[in-house]
């Protein structure tokens, strides 16, 4: 039908053009408006003064919106008809696993028996324990190669520096003379010499060069390991030192992450084991709430065995 309709339209247009051409040939201009191409007047866009209002709806947009509205209305009418003619005695086996909640059909949760839940938790606990054991072994293997030489420690490196021999002798000599004479002048002179010796020792400690004592560069004094001497710094090459430091940093980071994951897995395993115990028979009393470090703690009451 549509093809026939298009064919009729083409034939009518051809007849109109033929009439217009014949009229023009006879000198009449009545059919000229059907032949000359006319400008297509498009719908205007949104004026600049009304840009804040957004897109200006065109006729094609209205057609789409109207079709969508009518399609939804037809669907609603069809559903109302199906609900009206519904058979209340209808039954299907899939209805056993479905339930209606707040007007919506949902699938029922399949509850597990205690034995099934206990088996499921035990399998989960075994898997978590296996992963925890793998991480702990990886941590031990990694710690054998990483010695934490540059890690922060509370210990200190104390350097014992001997006092000046001259100051020591002066202090000893002054004390001996003061004891033999037992006069006030000798005691004052010995105190003065002791003060000079202390000031000299303090000045010597301030002038003490730690880098020269360790025979290394001052920039390496903060290291607790791999502190090279000056002769080694002059003779050795350090082309791959940056790559080595980066690899060491990555190894320490991986060790830390594995330690934390093993700790979290241990917490999950303890929780699963607690669930297994709670599924078993026996009276119990909770004695402590769960924390971030451990699960809740229970105490099982003693039972008389027959």
Short mmCIF file of C-alpha atoms in Angstrom, two decimals:
data_model
loop_
_atom_site.label_atom_id
_atom_site.label_comp_id
_atom_site.label_asym_id
_atom_site.label_seq_id
_atom_site.Cartn_x
_atom_site.Cartn_y
_atom_site.Cartn_z
CA UNK A 1 0.00 0.00 0.00
CA UNK A 2 2.77 2.44 0.85
CA UNK A 3 4.49 1.70 -2.45
CA UNK A 4 1.28 2.31 -4.35
CA UNK A 5 0.71 5.52 -2.45
CA UNK A 6 4.19 6.80 -3.35
CA UNK A 7 3.60 5.89 -6.98
CA UNK A 8 0.35 7.88 -7.06
CA UNK A 9 2.13 10.89 -5.54
CA UNK A 10 4.84 10.76 -8.19
CA UNK A 11 2.28 10.58 -10.99
CA UNK A 12 0.28 13.48 -9.55
CA UNK A 13 3.43 15.62 -9.28
CA UNK A 14 4.38 14.78 -12.86
CA UNK A 15 0.87 15.76 -14.08
CA UNK A 16 1.05 19.08 -12.20
CA UNK A 17 4.42 19.90 -13.72
CA UNK A 18 3.16 19.04 -17.17
CA UNK A 19 0.10 21.32 -16.71
CA UNK A 20 2.33 24.13 -15.47
CA UNK A 21 4.66 23.80 -18.46
CA UNK A 22 1.73 23.78 -20.88
CA UNK A 23 0.25 26.85 -19.16
CA UNK A 24 3.57 28.65 -19.42
CA UNK A 25 3.73 27.73 -23.09
CA UNK A 26 0.23 29.22 -23.61
CA UNK A 27 1.35 32.41 -21.82
CA UNK A 28 -0.35 31.87 -18.48
CA UNK A 29 1.62 32.09 -15.18
CA UNK A 30 -0.83 30.41 -12.80
CA UNK A 31 1.17 27.16 -12.44
CA UNK A 32 4.57 28.78 -12.05
CA UNK A 33 4.58 28.55 -8.26
CA UNK A 34 4.49 24.74 -8.48
CA UNK A 35 7.60 24.60 -10.62
CA UNK A 36 9.94 27.21 -9.12
CA UNK A 37 11.84 26.01 -6.04
CA UNK A 38 10.65 27.74 -2.92
CA UNK A 39 12.73 28.38 0.17
CA UNK A 40 12.22 26.00 3.07
CA UNK A 41 11.41 28.04 6.16
CA UNK A 42 13.15 26.34 9.07
CA UNK A 43 12.03 26.64 12.65
CA UNK A 44 13.77 29.43 14.50
CA UNK A 45 16.37 28.61 17.16
CA UNK A 46 16.31 29.86 20.72
CA UNK A 47 16.84 33.65 20.74
CA UNK A 48 20.01 34.90 22.36
CA UNK A 49 17.99 36.73 25.01
CA UNK A 50 16.41 33.41 26.06
CA UNK A 51 19.54 31.20 26.02
CA UNK A 52 19.26 30.77 29.79
CA UNK A 53 16.05 28.77 29.23
CA UNK A 54 17.91 26.05 27.35
CA UNK A 55 17.08 24.26 24.12
CA UNK A 56 13.97 25.43 22.20
CA UNK A 57 11.81 22.43 21.42
CA UNK A 58 11.11 21.84 17.72
CA UNK A 59 8.25 19.99 16.11
CA UNK A 60 10.29 16.82 15.66
CA UNK A 61 11.04 16.85 19.39
CA UNK A 62 7.34 17.13 20.15
CA UNK A 63 6.65 14.18 17.84
CA UNK A 64 9.19 12.01 19.66
CA UNK A 65 7.82 12.99 23.06
CA UNK A 66 4.24 12.32 21.98
CA UNK A 67 5.11 8.89 20.55
CA UNK A 68 6.94 7.92 23.73
CA UNK A 69 3.99 9.06 25.86
CA UNK A 70 1.45 7.11 23.83
CA UNK A 71 3.66 4.00 23.81
CA UNK A 72 3.83 4.08 27.62
CA UNK A 73 0.07 4.62 27.88
CA UNK A 74 -0.57 1.65 25.63
CA UNK A 75 1.78 -0.49 27.72
CA UNK A 76 -0.02 0.52 30.91
CA UNK A 77 -3.40 -0.32 29.40
CA UNK A 78 -2.11 -3.71 28.28
CA UNK A 79 -0.77 -4.47 31.78
CA UNK A 80 -4.05 -3.40 33.35
CA UNK A 81 -5.89 -5.72 30.99
CA UNK A 82 -3.59 -8.63 31.87
CA UNK A 83 -4.08 -7.95 35.59
CA UNK A 84 -7.85 -7.77 35.15
CA UNK A 85 -8.03 -11.12 33.36
CA UNK A 86 -5.44 -12.81 35.57
CA UNK A 87 -6.25 -16.28 36.80
CA UNK A 88 -5.88 -16.35 40.57
CA UNK A 89 -5.56 -20.15 40.58
CA UNK A 90 -2.62 -20.09 38.18
CA UNK A 91 0.47 -21.92 39.44
CA UNK A 92 3.99 -22.46 38.16
CA UNK A 93 6.92 -24.20 39.81
CA UNK A 94 9.10 -21.06 39.58
CA UNK A 95 6.66 -19.36 41.98
CA UNK A 96 8.12 -21.43 44.80
CA UNK A 97 11.43 -19.56 44.59
CA UNK A 98 9.85 -16.09 44.26
CA UNK A 99 8.14 -13.72 46.67
CA UNK A 100 6.37 -10.35 46.39
CA UNK A 101 7.83 -7.54 48.48
CA UNK A 102 6.40 -4.01 48.25
CA UNK A 103 4.65 -4.89 45.01
CA UNK A 104 7.83 -6.22 43.40
CA UNK A 105 8.65 -9.84 42.66
CA UNK A 106 11.96 -10.91 44.11
CA UNK A 107 13.84 -14.18 44.37
CA UNK A 108 13.77 -15.86 47.74
CA UNK A 109 17.01 -16.27 49.66
CA UNK A 110 17.88 -19.93 49.95
CA UNK A 111 18.70 -20.48 53.65
CA UNK A 112 21.40 -23.00 54.41
CA UNK A 113 21.17 -25.54 57.14
CA UNK A 114 23.56 -25.41 60.09
CA UNK A 115 25.61 -28.26 58.68
CA UNK A 116 25.90 -26.57 55.28
CA UNK A 117 26.81 -23.21 56.86
CA UNK A 118 29.39 -24.90 59.07
CA UNK A 119 30.96 -26.63 56.07
CA UNK A 120 31.00 -23.37 54.09
CA UNK A 121 32.66 -21.42 56.90
CA UNK A 122 35.21 -24.17 57.46
CA UNK A 123 36.19 -24.12 53.79
CA UNK A 124 36.47 -20.33 53.87
CA UNK A 125 38.55 -20.49 57.04
CA UNK A 126 40.87 -23.09 55.51
CA UNK A 127 41.39 -20.97 52.41
CA UNK A 128 42.06 -17.83 54.44
CA UNK A 129 44.49 -19.75 56.67
CA UNK A 130 46.32 -21.02 53.56
CA UNK A 131 46.66 -17.46 52.19
CA UNK A 132 47.83 -16.21 55.58
CA UNK A 133 50.48 -18.94 55.76
CA UNK A 134 51.69 -18.06 52.25
CA UNK A 135 52.06 -14.40 53.20
CA UNK A 136 53.88 -15.21 56.44
CA UNK A 137 56.36 -17.45 54.61
CA UNK A 138 56.91 -14.71 52.02
CA UNK A 139 57.55 -12.23 54.86
CA UNK A 140 60.10 -14.56 56.48
CA UNK A 141 61.87 -15.10 53.17
CA UNK A 142 61.97 -11.37 52.48
CA UNK A 143 63.25 -10.56 55.98
CA UNK A 144 66.19 -12.92 55.48
CA UNK A 145 67.42 -10.77 52.59
CA UNK A 146 66.51 -7.38 54.13
CA UNK A 147 68.45 -6.69 57.33
CA UNK A 148 66.92 -3.30 58.27
CA UNK A 149 70.39 -1.80 58.63
CA UNK A 150 69.21 1.78 58.04
CA UNK A 151 66.06 1.50 60.16
CA UNK A 152 65.52 3.92 63.04
CA UNK A 153 66.66 2.51 66.37
CA UNK A 154 66.71 3.96 69.88
CA UNK A 155 70.40 3.11 70.34
CA UNK A 156 73.17 5.68 69.92
CA UNK A 157 76.79 5.60 68.85
CA UNK A 158 78.84 7.16 71.62
CA UNK A 159 82.46 8.16 70.93
CA UNK A 160 84.73 8.25 74.00
CA UNK A 161 87.34 10.99 73.59
CA UNK A 162 90.32 11.13 76.00
CA UNK A 163 91.00 14.39 77.84
CA UNK A 164 94.11 16.42 77.15
CA UNK A 165 97.12 14.96 78.99
CA UNK A 166 98.46 18.36 79.95
CA UNK A 167 95.18 19.46 81.49
CA UNK A 168 94.94 16.17 83.34
CA UNK A 169 98.45 16.52 84.78
CA UNK A 170 97.82 20.12 85.75
CA UNK A 171 94.66 19.21 87.61
CA UNK A 172 96.43 16.35 89.43
CA UNK A 173 99.47 18.46 90.35
CA UNK A 174 97.38 21.31 91.67
CA UNK A 175 95.38 18.94 93.84
CA UNK A 176 98.52 17.40 95.36
CA UNK A 177 100.10 20.73 96.22
CA UNK A 178 96.86 21.99 97.73
CA UNK A 179 96.62 18.99 100.04
CA UNK A 180 100.23 19.34 101.30
CA UNK A 181 100.09 23.03 102.15
CA UNK A 182 96.49 23.21 103.43
CA UNK A 183 96.17 26.96 102.79
CA UNK A 184 93.33 29.02 101.31
CA UNK A 185 95.51 30.39 98.48
CA UNK A 186 96.43 26.93 97.25
CA UNK A 187 92.77 25.83 97.23
CA UNK A 188 91.76 28.83 95.10
CA UNK A 189 94.59 28.20 92.61
CA UNK A 190 93.60 24.52 92.26
CA UNK A 191 89.97 25.49 91.58
CA UNK A 192 91.11 27.93 88.90
CA UNK A 193 93.30 25.34 87.22
CA UNK A 194 90.42 22.80 87.28
CA UNK A 195 88.11 25.35 85.63
CA UNK A 196 90.68 26.06 82.92
CA UNK A 197 91.05 22.34 82.28
CA UNK A 198 87.27 21.89 81.99
CA UNK A 199 87.00 24.84 79.57
CA UNK A 200 89.85 23.45 77.53
CA UNK A 201 88.23 20.01 77.40
CA UNK A 202 84.88 21.54 76.34
CA UNK A 203 86.59 23.52 73.59
CA UNK A 204 88.32 20.34 72.45
CA UNK A 205 84.98 18.53 72.20
CA UNK A 206 83.50 21.39 70.18
CA UNK A 207 86.44 21.27 67.77
CA UNK A 208 86.24 17.46 67.45
CA UNK A 209 85.71 16.43 63.78
CA UNK A 210 83.47 13.36 63.61
CA UNK A 211 83.92 12.93 59.84
CA UNK A 212 87.68 12.82 60.24
CA UNK A 213 87.33 10.33 63.11
CA UNK A 214 85.29 7.94 60.92
CA UNK A 215 87.41 8.76 57.83
CA UNK A 216 84.34 9.46 55.65
CA UNK A 217 82.47 12.30 53.99
CA UNK A 218 80.26 14.50 56.26
CA UNK A 219 77.21 13.70 54.09
CA UNK A 220 77.49 9.99 55.05
CA UNK A 221 77.49 10.49 58.82
CA UNK A 222 73.74 9.87 59.05
CA UNK A 223 74.06 6.35 57.65
CA UNK A 224 74.13 3.40 60.02
CA UNK A 225 75.24 1.00 57.30
CA UNK A 226 77.28 1.15 54.11
CA UNK A 227 79.30 4.15 55.35
CA UNK A 228 82.25 4.22 52.97
CA UNK A 229 85.66 5.60 53.77
CA UNK A 230 87.31 8.39 51.82
CA UNK A 231 89.68 6.05 50.00
CA UNK A 232 86.70 3.91 48.92
CA UNK A 233 84.85 7.00 47.73
CA UNK A 234 87.80 7.93 45.54
CA UNK A 235 88.33 4.50 43.99
CA UNK A 236 84.80 3.01 43.64
CA UNK A 237 82.21 3.86 40.98
CA UNK A 238 78.52 4.46 41.88
CA UNK A 239 76.69 4.24 38.57
CA UNK A 240 73.79 2.01 39.70
CA UNK A 241 73.36 3.41 43.22
CA UNK A 242 70.02 5.12 42.45
CA UNK A 243 68.56 1.95 40.92
CA UNK A 244 69.77 -0.07 43.91
CA UNK A 245 68.18 2.33 46.40
CA UNK A 246 64.90 2.27 44.48
CA UNK A 247 64.88 -1.54 44.38
CA UNK A 248 65.56 -1.67 48.12
CA UNK A 249 62.73 0.79 48.78
CA UNK A 250 60.32 -1.31 46.69
CA UNK A 251 61.37 -4.47 48.56
CA UNK A 252 60.71 -2.85 51.94
CA UNK A 253 57.33 -1.57 50.73
CA UNK A 254 56.33 -5.04 49.54
CA UNK A 255 57.42 -6.51 52.87
CA UNK A 256 55.25 -4.01 54.74
CA UNK A 257 52.19 -4.70 52.57
CA UNK A 258 52.56 -8.46 53.02
CA UNK A 259 52.83 -8.06 56.78
CA UNK A 260 49.66 -5.95 56.88
CA UNK A 261 47.77 -8.40 54.64
CA UNK A 262 48.80 -11.34 56.81
CA UNK A 263 47.51 -9.44 59.83
CA UNK A 264 44.15 -8.74 58.15
CA UNK A 265 43.84 -12.37 57.03
CA UNK A 266 44.52 -13.51 60.59
CA UNK A 267 41.65 -11.29 61.77
CA UNK A 268 39.29 -12.76 59.14
CA UNK A 269 40.34 -16.32 59.99
CA UNK A 270 39.62 -15.75 63.68
CA UNK A 271 36.17 -14.37 62.81
CA UNK A 272 35.34 -17.39 60.64
CA UNK A 273 36.52 -19.80 63.32
CA UNK A 274 34.31 -18.00 65.83
CA UNK A 275 31.33 -18.44 63.51
CA UNK A 276 32.03 -22.17 63.33
CA UNK A 277 32.04 -22.42 67.12
CA UNK A 278 28.84 -20.40 67.44
CA UNK A 279 27.02 -22.79 65.08
CA UNK A 280 27.75 -25.67 67.40
CA UNK A 281 25.67 -26.63 70.41
CA UNK A 282 26.29 -25.41 73.92
CA UNK A 283 25.38 -22.51 76.19
CA UNK A 284 27.69 -19.55 75.99
CA UNK A 285 28.10 -16.06 77.39
CA UNK A 286 29.73 -13.11 75.64
CA UNK A 287 32.47 -11.70 77.84
CA UNK A 288 34.01 -9.10 75.50
CA UNK A 289 32.89 -7.14 72.46
CA UNK A 290 34.67 -7.28 69.11
CA UNK A 291 37.45 -4.79 68.40
CA UNK A 292 39.61 -3.97 65.39
CA UNK A 293 42.31 -6.33 66.63
CA UNK A 294 40.22 -9.38 67.65
CA UNK A 295 36.69 -10.78 67.33
CA UNK A 296 34.16 -10.99 70.15
CA UNK A 297 35.05 -13.33 72.99
CA UNK A 298 32.66 -15.97 74.37
CA UNK A 299 32.83 -18.33 77.31
CA UNK A 300 31.10 -21.69 77.00
CA UNK A 301 29.35 -22.88 80.13
CA UNK A 302 30.32 -26.33 81.42
CA UNK A 303 27.86 -29.12 80.69
CA UNK A 304 27.36 -32.36 82.53
CA UNK A 305 28.18 -35.37 80.37
CA UNK A 306 26.06 -38.47 80.80
#
